[in-house]
PDB file of C-alpha atoms in Angstrom:
ATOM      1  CA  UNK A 138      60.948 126.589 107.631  1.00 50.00           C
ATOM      2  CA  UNK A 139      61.706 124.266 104.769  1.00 49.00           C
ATOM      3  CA  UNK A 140      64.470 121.841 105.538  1.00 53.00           C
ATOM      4  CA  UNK A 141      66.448 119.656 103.064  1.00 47.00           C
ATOM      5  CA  UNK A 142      64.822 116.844 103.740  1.00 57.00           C
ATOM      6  CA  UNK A 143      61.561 118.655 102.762  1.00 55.00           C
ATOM      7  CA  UNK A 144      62.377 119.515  99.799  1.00 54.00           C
ATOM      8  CA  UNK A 145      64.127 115.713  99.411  1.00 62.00           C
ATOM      9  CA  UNK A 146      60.820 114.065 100.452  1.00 65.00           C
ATOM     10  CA  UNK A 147      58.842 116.472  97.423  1.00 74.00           C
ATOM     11  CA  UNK A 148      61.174 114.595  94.372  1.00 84.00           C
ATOM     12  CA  UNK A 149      59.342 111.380  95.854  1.00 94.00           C
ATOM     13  CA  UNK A 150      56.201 112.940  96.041  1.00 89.00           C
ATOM     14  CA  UNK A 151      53.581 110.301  93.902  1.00 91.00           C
ATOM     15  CA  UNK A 152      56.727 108.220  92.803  1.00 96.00           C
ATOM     16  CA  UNK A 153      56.537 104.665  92.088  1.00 97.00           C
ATOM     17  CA  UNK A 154      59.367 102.478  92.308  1.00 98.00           C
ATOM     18  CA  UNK A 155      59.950  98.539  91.503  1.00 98.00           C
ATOM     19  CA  UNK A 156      63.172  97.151  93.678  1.00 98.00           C
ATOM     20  CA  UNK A 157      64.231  94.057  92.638  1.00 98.00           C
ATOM     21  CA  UNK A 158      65.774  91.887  95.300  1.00 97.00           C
ATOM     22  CA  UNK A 159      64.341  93.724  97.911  1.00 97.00           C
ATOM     23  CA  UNK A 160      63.605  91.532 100.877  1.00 96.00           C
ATOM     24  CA  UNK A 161      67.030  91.489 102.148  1.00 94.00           C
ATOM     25  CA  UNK A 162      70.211  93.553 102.317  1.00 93.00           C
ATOM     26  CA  UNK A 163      70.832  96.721 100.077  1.00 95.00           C
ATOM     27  CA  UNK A 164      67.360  95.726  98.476  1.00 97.00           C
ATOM     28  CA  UNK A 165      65.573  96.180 101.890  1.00 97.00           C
ATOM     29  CA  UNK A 166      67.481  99.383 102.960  1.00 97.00           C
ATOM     30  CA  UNK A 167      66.745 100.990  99.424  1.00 98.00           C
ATOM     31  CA  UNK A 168      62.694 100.052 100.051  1.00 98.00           C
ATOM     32  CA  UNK A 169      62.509 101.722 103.827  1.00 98.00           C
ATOM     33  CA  UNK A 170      65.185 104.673 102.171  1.00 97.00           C
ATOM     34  CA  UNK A 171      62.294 105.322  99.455  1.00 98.00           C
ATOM     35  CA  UNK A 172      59.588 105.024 101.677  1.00 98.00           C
ATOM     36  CA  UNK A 173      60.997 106.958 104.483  1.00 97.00           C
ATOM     37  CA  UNK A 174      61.278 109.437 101.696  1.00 96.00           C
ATOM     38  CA  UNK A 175      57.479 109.131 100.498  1.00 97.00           C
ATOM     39  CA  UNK A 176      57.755 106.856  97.577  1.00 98.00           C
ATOM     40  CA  UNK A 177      55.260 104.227  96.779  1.00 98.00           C
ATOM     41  CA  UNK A 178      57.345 100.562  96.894  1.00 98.00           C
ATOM     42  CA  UNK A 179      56.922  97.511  94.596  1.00 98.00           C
ATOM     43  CA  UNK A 180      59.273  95.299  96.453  1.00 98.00           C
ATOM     44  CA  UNK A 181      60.386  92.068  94.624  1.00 98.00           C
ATOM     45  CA  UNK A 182      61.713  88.854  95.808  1.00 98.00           C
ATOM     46  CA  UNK A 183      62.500  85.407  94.174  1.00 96.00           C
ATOM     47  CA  UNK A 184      62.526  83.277  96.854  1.00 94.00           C
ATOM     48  CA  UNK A 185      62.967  85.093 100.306  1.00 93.00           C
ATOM     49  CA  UNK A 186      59.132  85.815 100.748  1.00 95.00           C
ATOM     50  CA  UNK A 187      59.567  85.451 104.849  1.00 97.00           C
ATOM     51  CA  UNK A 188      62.305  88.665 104.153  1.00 97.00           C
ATOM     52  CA  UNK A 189      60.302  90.293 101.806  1.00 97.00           C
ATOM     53  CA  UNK A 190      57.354  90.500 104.092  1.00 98.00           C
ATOM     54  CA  UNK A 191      58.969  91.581 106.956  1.00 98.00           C
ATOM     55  CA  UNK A 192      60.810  94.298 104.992  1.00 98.00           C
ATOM     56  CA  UNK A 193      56.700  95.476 103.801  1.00 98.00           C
ATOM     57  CA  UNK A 194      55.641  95.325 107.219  1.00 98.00           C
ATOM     58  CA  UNK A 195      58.959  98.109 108.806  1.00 98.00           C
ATOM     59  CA  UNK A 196      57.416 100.574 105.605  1.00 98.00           C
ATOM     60  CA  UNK A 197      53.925  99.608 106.568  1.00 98.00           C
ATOM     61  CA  UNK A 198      54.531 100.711 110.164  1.00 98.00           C
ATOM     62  CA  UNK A 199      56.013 103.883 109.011  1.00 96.00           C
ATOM     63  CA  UNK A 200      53.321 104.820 107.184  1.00 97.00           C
ATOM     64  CA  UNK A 201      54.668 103.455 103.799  1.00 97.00           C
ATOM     65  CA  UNK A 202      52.776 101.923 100.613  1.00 97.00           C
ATOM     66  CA  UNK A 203      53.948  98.795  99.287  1.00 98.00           C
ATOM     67  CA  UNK A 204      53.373  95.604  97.423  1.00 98.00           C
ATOM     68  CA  UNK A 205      55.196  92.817  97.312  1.00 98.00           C
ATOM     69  CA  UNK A 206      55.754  90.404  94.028  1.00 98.00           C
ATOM     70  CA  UNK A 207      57.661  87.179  93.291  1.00 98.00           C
ATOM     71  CA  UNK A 208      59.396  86.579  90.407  1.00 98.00           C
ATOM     72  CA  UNK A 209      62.232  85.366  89.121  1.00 98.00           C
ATOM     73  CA  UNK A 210      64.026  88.058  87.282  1.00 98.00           C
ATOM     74  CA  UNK A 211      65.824  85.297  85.058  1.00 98.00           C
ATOM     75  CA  UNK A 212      62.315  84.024  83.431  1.00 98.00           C
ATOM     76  CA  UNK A 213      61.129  86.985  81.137  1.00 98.00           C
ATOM     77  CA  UNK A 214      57.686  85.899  81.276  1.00 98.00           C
ATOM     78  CA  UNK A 215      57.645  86.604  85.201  1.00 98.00           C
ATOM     79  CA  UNK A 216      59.417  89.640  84.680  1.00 98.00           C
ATOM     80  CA  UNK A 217      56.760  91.022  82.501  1.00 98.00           C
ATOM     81  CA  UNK A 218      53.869  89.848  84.673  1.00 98.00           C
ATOM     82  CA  UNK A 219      55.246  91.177  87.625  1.00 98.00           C
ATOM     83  CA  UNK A 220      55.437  94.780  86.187  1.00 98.00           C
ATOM     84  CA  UNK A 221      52.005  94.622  84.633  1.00 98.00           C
ATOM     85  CA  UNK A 222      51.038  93.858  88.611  1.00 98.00           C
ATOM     86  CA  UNK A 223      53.271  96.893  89.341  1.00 98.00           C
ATOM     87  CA  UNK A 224      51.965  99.300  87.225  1.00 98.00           C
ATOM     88  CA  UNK A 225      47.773  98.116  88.249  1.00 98.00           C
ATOM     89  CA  UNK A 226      48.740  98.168  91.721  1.00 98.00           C
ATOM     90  CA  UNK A 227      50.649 101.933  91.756  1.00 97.00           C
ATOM     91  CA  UNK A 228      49.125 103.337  88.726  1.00 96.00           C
ATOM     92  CA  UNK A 229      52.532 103.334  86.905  1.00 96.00           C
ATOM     93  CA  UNK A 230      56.414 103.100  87.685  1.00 97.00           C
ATOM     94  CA  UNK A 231      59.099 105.918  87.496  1.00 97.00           C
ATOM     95  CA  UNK A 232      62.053 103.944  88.916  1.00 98.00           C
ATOM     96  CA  UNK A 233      63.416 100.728  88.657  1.00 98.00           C
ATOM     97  CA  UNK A 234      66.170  99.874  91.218  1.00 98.00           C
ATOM     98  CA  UNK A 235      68.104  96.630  89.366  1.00 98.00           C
ATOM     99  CA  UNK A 236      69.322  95.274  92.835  1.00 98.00           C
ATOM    100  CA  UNK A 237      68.416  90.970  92.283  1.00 97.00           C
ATOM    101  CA  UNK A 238      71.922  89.327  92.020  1.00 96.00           C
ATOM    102  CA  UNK A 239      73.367  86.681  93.046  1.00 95.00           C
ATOM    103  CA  UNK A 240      76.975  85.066  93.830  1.00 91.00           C
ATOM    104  CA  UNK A 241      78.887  82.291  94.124  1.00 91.00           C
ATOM    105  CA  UNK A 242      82.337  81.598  96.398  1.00 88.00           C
ATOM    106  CA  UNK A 243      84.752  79.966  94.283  1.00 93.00           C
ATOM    107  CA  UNK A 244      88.410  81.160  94.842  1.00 92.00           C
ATOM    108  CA  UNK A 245      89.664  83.072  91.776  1.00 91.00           C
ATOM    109  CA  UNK A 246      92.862  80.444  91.010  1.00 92.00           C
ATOM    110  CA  UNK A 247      90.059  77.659  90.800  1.00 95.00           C
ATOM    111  CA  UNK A 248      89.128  77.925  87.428  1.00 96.00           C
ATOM    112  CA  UNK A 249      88.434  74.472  87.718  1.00 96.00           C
ATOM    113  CA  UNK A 250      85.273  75.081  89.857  1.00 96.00           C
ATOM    114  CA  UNK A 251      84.009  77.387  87.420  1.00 96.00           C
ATOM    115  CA  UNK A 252      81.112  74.871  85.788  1.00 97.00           C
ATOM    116  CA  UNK A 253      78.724  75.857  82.840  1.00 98.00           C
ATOM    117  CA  UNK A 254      76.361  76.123  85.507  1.00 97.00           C
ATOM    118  CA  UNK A 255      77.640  78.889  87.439  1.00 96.00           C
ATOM    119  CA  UNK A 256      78.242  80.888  84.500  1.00 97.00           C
ATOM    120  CA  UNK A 257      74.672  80.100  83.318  1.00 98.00           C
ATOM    121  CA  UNK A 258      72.992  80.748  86.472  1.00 97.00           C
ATOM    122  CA  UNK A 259      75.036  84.005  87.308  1.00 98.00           C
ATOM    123  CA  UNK A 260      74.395  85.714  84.115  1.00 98.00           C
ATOM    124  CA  UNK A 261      70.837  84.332  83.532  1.00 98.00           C
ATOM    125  CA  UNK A 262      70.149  86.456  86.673  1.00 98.00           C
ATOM    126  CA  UNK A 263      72.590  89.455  87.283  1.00 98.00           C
ATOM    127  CA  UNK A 264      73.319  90.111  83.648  1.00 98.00           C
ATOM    128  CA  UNK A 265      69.981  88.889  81.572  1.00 98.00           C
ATOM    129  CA  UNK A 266      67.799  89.703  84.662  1.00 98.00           C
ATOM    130  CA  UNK A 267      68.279  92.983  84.758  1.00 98.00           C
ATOM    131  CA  UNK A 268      68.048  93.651  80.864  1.00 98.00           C
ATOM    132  CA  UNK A 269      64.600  91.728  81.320  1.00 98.00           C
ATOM    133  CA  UNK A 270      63.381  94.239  83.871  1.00 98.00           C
ATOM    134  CA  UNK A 271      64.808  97.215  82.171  1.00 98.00           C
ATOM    135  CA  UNK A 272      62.885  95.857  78.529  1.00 98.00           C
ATOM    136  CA  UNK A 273      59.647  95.431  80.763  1.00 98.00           C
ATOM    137  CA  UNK A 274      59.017  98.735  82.471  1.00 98.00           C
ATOM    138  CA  UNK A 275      60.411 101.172  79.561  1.00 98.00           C
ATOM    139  CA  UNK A 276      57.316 101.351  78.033  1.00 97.00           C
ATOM    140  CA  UNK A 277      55.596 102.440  81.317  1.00 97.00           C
ATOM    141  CA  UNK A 278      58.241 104.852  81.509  1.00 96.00           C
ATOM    142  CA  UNK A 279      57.985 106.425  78.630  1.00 94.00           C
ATOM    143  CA  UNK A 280      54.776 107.168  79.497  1.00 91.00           C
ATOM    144  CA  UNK A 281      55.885 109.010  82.248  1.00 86.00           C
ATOM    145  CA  UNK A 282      57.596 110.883  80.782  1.00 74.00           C
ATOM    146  CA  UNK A 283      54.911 112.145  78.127  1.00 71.00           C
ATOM    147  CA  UNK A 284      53.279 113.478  81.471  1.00 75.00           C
ATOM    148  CA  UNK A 285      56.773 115.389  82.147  1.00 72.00           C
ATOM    149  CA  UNK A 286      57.397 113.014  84.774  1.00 83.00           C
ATOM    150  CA  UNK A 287      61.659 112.137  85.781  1.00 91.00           C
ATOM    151  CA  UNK A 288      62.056 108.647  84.769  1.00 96.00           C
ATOM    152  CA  UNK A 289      65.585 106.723  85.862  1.00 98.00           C
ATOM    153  CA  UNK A 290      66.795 102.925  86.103  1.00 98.00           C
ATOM    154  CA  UNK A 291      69.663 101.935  88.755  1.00 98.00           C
ATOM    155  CA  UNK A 292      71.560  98.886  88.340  1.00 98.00           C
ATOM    156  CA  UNK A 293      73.713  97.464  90.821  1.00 98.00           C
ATOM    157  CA  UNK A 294      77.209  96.587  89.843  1.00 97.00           C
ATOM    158  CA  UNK A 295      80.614  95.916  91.617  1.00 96.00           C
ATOM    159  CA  UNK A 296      83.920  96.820  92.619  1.00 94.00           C
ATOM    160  CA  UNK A 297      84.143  93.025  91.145  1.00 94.00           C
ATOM    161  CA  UNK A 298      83.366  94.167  87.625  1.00 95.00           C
ATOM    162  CA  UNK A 299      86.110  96.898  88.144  1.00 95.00           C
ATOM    163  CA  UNK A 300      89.007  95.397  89.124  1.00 93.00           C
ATOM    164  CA  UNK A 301      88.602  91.717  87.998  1.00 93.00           C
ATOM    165  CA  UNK A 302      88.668  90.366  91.716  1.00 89.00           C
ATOM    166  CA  UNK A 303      85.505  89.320  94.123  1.00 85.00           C
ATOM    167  CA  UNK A 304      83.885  86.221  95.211  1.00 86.00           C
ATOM    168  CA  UNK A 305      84.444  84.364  92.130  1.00 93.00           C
ATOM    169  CA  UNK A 306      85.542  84.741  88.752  1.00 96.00           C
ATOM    170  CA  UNK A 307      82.314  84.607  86.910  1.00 96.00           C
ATOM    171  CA  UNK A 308      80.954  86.943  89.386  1.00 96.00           C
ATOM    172  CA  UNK A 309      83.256  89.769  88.993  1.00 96.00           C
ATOM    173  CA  UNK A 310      82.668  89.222  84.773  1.00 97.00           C
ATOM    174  CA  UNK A 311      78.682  89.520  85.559  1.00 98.00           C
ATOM    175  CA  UNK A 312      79.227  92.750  86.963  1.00 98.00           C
ATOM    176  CA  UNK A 313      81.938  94.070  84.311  1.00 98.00           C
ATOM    177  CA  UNK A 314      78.561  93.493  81.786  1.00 98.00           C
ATOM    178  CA  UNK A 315      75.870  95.144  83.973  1.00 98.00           C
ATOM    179  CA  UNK A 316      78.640  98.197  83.749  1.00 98.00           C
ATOM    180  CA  UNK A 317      78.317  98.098  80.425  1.00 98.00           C
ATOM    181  CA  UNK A 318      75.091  97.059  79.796  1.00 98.00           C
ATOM    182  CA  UNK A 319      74.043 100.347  81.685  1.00 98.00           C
ATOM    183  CA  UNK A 320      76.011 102.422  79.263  1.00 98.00           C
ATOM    184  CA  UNK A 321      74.146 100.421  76.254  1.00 98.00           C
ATOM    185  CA  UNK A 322      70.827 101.187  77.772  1.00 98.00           C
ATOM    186  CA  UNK A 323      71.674 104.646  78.708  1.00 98.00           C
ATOM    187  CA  UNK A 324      72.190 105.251  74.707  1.00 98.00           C
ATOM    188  CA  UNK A 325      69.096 103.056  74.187  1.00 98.00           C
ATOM    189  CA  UNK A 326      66.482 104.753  76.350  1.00 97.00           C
ATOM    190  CA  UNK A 327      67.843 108.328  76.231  1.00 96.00           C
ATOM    191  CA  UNK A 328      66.352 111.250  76.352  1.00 95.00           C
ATOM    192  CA  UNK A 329      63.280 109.475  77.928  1.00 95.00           C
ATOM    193  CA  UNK A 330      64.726 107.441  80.494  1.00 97.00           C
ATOM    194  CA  UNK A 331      68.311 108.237  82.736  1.00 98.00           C
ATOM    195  CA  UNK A 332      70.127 105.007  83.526  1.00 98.00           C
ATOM    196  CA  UNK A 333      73.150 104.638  85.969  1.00 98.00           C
ATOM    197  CA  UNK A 334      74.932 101.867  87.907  1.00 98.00           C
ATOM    198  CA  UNK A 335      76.621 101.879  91.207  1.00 97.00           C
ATOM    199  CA  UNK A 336      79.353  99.637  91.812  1.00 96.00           C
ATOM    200  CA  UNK A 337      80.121  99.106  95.575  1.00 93.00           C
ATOM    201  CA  UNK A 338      83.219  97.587  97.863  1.00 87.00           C
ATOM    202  CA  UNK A 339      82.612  94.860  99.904  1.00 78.00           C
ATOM    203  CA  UNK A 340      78.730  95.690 101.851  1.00 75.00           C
ATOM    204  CA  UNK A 341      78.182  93.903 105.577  1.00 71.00           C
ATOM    205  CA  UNK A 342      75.521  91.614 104.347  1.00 61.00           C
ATOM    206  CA  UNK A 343      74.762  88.039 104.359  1.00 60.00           C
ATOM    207  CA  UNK A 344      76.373  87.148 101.286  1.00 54.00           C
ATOM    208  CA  UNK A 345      79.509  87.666 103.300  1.00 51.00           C
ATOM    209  CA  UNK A 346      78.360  85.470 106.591  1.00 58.00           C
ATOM    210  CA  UNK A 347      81.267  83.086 107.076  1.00 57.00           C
ATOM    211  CA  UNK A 348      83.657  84.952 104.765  1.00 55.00           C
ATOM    212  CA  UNK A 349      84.290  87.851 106.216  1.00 55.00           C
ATOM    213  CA  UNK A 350      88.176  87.312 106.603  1.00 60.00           C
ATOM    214  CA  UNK A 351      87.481  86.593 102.642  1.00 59.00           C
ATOM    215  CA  UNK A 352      85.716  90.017 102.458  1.00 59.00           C
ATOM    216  CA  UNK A 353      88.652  92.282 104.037  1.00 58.00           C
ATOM    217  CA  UNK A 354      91.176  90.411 102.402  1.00 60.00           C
ATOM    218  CA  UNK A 355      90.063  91.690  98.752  1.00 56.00           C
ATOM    219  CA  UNK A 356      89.229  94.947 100.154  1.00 60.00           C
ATOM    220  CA  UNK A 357      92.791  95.341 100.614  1.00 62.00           C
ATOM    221  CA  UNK A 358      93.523  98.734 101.953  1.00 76.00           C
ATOM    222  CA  UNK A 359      90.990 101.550 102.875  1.00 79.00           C
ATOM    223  CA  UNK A 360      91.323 104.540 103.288  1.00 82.00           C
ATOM    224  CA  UNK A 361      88.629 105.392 105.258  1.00 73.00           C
ATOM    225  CA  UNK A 362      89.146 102.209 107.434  1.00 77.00           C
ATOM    226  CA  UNK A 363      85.835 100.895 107.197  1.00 77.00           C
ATOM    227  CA  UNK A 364      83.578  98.623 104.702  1.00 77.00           C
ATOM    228  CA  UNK A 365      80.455  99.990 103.727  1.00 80.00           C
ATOM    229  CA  UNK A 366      76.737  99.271 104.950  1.00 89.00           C
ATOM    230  CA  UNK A 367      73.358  98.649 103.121  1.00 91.00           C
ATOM    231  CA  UNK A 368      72.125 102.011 104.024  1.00 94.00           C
ATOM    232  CA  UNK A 369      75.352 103.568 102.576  1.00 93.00           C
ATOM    233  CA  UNK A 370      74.363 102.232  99.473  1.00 93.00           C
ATOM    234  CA  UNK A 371      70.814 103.277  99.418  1.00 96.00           C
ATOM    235  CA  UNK A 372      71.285 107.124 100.658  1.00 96.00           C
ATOM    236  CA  UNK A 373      73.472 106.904  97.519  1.00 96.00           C
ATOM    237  CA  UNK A 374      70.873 104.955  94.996  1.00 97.00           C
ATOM    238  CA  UNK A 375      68.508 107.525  95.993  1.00 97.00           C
ATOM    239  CA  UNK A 376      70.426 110.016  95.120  1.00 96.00           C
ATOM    240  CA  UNK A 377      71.243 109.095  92.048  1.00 97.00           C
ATOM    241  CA  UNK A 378      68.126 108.438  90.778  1.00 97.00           C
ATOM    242  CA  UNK A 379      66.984 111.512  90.971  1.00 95.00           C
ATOM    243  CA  UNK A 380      69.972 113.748  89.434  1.00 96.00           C
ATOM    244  CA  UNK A 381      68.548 114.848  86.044  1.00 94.00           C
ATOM    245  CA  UNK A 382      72.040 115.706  84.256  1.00 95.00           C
ATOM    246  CA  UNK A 383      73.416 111.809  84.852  1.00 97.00           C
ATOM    247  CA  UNK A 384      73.664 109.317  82.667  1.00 98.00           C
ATOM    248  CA  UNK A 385      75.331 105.948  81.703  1.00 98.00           C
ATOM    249  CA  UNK A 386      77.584 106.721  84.777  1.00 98.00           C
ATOM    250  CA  UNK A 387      79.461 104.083  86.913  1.00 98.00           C
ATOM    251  CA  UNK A 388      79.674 105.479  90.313  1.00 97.00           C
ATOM    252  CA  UNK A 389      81.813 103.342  92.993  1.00 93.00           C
ATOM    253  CA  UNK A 390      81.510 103.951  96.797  1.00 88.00           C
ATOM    254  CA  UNK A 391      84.498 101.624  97.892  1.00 82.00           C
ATOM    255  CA  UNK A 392      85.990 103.906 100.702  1.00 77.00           C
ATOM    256  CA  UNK A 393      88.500 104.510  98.725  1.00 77.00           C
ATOM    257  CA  UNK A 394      89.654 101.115  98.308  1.00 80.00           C
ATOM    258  CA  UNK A 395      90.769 102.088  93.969  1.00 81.00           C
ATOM    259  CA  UNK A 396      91.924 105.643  94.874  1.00 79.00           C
TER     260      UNK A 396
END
């Protein structure tokens, strides 16, 4: 008898997918999600290469095939080589999961610790970093799709970029122009290439380790009385990057926190 998760496992069939950030956190659970599933895994990581190879050896036991590459997703140049690598190593890439961000805890009323730097280093990453990754692996993808293959990015955006709140100021303005970069690339890359963003509550992850009073506090109330979990997110990343009808969508799992 064919189950569901058959006929889940045959959309992953011979897939190829680069995950950025994905030593740790949502990035890890979306590798094992995708390999549990059957796809092939080029796992990134900047700088937590003790994570990342942990994370390869869990989809290694299972059975799994996957690579990891370093690179900082804010240098183009190491963007590019890294999905050259990718595409060598897995003989080409159908999805790119945007996941590499990164934060920074400043109370929103303290504009005053909101330096040049931060704004620098948060956009040179979770805004410019992902349009760097996106520019590098359309080609491949288009590719793809000459051989009728289903071709999607996924960036990761926030509740932040939604409602103006978050760790910090600059963060939750980051996110607000992944959302829209998606919808820009979306235009861009269609009919070739699908992309989508999910923007996500508050996730029980390390970025929250010491702030988790923080964390519920601008969660404010939920609904479903509960904040959400890495593999929440990537059950739902998966997902979406295989629906064929969507598009330049925004899709937030908050528990219901902006009902």
């Amino acid at each position: 008898m064919i189950t569901w998760k058959d006929k889940r496992k045959d959309k992953w069939k011979d897939k190829a997918v680069l995950v950025t950030g994905g030593g740790t956190g949502v990035g890890r659970a979306v590798c094992i999600k995708l390999a549990e599933y059957g796809a092939a895994i080029a796992l990134n990581y900047a700088n937590s290469g003790k994570e990342a190879r942990e994370t390869a050896s869990i989809i290694e036991a299972m059975g799994g095939s996957v690579i990891t590459l370093q690179a900082d997703v804010s240098d183009d140049y190491a963007v590019r080589k890294m999905v050259r690598e990718a595409e060598s190593a897995l003989g080409a890439i159908h999805y790119l999961v945007n996941n590499a961000g990164i934060t920074k805890q400043i109370d929103l009323s303290d504009m005053e610790s909101v330096t040049d730097e931060v704004w620098d280093h948060l956009f040179s990453v979770n805004v410019k970093g992902m349009f760097y990754c996106a520019r590098a692996v359309a080609p491949i993808m288009k590719k793809q799709k000459g051989k009728q293959e289903d071709c999607a990015i996924l960036n990761m955006g926030s509740i932040a970029g939604i409602t103006g709140t978050g760790s910090s100021l600059p963060y939750a303005v980051s996110k607000g122009a992944v959302h829209c970069l998606t919808k820009s690339l979306a235009h861009v890359l269609a009919p070739d290439i699908r992309v989508n963003c999910i923007a996500p509550a508050a996730i029980s992850t390390r970025w929250w380790e010491g702030e988790e009073e923080k964390m519920y506090r601008l969660s404010g109330k939920l609904p479903l009385q509960r904040i959400s979990t890495p593999e929440d997110i990537a059950e739902l990343v998966c997902s979406i990057l295989v629906q064929s009808s969507m598009t330049g969508q925004i899709i937030s799992p908050n528990n219901g926190m902006v009902i």
